[in-house]
mmCIF file of C-alpha atoms in Angstrom:
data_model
loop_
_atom_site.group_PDB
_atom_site.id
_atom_site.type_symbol
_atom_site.label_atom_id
_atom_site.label_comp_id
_atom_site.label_asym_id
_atom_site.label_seq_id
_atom_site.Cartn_x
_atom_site.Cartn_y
_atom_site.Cartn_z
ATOM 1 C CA UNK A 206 -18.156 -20.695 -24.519
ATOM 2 C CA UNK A 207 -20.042 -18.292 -22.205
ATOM 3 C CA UNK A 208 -21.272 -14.866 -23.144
ATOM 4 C CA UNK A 209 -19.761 -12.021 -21.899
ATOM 5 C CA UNK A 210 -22.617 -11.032 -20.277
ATOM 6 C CA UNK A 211 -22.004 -14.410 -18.048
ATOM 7 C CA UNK A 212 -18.657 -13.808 -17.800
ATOM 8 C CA UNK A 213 -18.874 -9.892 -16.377
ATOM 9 C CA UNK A 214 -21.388 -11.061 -13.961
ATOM 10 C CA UNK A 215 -18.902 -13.776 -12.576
ATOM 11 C CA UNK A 216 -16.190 -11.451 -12.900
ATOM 12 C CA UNK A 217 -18.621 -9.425 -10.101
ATOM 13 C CA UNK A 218 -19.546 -12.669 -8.064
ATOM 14 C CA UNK A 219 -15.867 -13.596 -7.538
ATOM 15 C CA UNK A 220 -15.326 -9.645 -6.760
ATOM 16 C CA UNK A 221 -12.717 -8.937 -9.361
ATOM 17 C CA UNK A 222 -11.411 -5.040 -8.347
ATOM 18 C CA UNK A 223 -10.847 -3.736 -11.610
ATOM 19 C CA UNK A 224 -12.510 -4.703 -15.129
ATOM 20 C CA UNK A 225 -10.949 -3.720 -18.022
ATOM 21 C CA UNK A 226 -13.217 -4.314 -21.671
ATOM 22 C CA UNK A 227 -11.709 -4.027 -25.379
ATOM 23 C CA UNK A 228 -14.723 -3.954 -27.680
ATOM 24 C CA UNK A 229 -15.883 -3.179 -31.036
ATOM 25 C CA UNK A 230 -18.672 -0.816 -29.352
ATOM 26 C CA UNK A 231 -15.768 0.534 -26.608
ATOM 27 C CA UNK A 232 -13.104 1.595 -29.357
ATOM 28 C CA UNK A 233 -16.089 2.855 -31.479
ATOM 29 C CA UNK A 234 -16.821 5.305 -28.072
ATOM 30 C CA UNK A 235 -13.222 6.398 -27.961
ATOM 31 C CA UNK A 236 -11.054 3.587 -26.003
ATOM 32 C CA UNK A 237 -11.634 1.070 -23.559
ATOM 33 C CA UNK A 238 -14.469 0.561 -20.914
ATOM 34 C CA UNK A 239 -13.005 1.141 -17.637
ATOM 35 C CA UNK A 240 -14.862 -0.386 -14.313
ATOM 36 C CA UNK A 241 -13.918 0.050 -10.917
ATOM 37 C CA UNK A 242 -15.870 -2.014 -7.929
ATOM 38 C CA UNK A 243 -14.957 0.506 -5.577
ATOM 39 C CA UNK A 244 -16.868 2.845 -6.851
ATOM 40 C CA UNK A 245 -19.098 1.497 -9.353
ATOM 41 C CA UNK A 246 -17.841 3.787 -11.410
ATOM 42 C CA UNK A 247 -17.878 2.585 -15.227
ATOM 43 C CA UNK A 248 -15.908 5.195 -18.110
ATOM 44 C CA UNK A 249 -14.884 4.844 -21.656
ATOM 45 C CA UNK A 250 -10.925 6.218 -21.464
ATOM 46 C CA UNK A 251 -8.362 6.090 -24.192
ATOM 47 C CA UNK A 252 -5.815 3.026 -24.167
ATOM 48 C CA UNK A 253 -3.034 4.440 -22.475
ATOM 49 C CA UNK A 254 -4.903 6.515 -19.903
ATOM 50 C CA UNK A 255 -6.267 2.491 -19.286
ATOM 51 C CA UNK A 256 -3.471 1.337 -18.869
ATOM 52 C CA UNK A 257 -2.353 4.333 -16.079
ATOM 53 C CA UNK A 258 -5.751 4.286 -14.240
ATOM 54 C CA UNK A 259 -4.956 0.489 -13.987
ATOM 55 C CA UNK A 260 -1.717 1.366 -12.605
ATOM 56 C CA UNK A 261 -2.647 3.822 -10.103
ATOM 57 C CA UNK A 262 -6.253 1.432 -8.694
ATOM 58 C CA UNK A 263 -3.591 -1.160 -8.375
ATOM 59 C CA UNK A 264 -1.200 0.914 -6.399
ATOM 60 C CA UNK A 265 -3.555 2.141 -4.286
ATOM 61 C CA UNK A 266 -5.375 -1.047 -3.414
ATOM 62 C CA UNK A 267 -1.677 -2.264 -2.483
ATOM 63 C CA UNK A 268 -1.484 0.702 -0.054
ATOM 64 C CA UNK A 269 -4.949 -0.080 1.381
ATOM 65 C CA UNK A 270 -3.548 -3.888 2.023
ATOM 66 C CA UNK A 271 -0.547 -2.742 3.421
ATOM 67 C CA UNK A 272 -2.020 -0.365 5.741
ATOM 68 C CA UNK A 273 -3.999 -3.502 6.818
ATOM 69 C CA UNK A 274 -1.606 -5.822 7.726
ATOM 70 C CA UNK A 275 -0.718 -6.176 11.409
ATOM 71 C CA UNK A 276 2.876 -7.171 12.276
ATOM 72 C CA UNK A 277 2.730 -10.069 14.710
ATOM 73 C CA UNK A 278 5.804 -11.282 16.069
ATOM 74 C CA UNK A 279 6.073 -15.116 16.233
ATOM 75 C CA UNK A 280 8.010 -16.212 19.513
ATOM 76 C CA UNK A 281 8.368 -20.246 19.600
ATOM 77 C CA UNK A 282 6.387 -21.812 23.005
ATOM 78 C CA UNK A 283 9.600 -22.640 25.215
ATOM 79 C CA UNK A 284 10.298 -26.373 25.567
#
């Protein structure tokens, strides 16, 4: 029952990566409001370049994670 205004700014508290906004105002500017955290960065792109941008943040936060991860090898305490 909240407004979107509420919900956005929990979308931000919880630190959501990508935000992705179908509205009347959004389709009447061409498409659908696009907002990366990363950046800040907030567009109005057409619904299938959405839906690649989306894609392609993803993908690339899932190459950040993986170049974060540290292999540690588990060895089981003798005894």
């Amino acid at each position: 029952d909240e407004s979107p205004g509420v919900k956005f700014t929990d979308a931000d508290l919880i630190g959501l990566p990508l935000r992705l906004t179908i509205s009347r105002r959004s389709l009447e500017r061409g498409g659908v409001e696009f907002r990366s955290r990363r950046t800040g960065e907030t567009t109005i792109v057409g619904q299938e370049e959405s839906v690649m941008r989306a894609r392609k943040a993803i993908e690339s936060m899932a190459e950040d994670i993986g170049r974060s991860v540290i292999a540690v090898e588990y060895r089981r305490p003798a005894g």
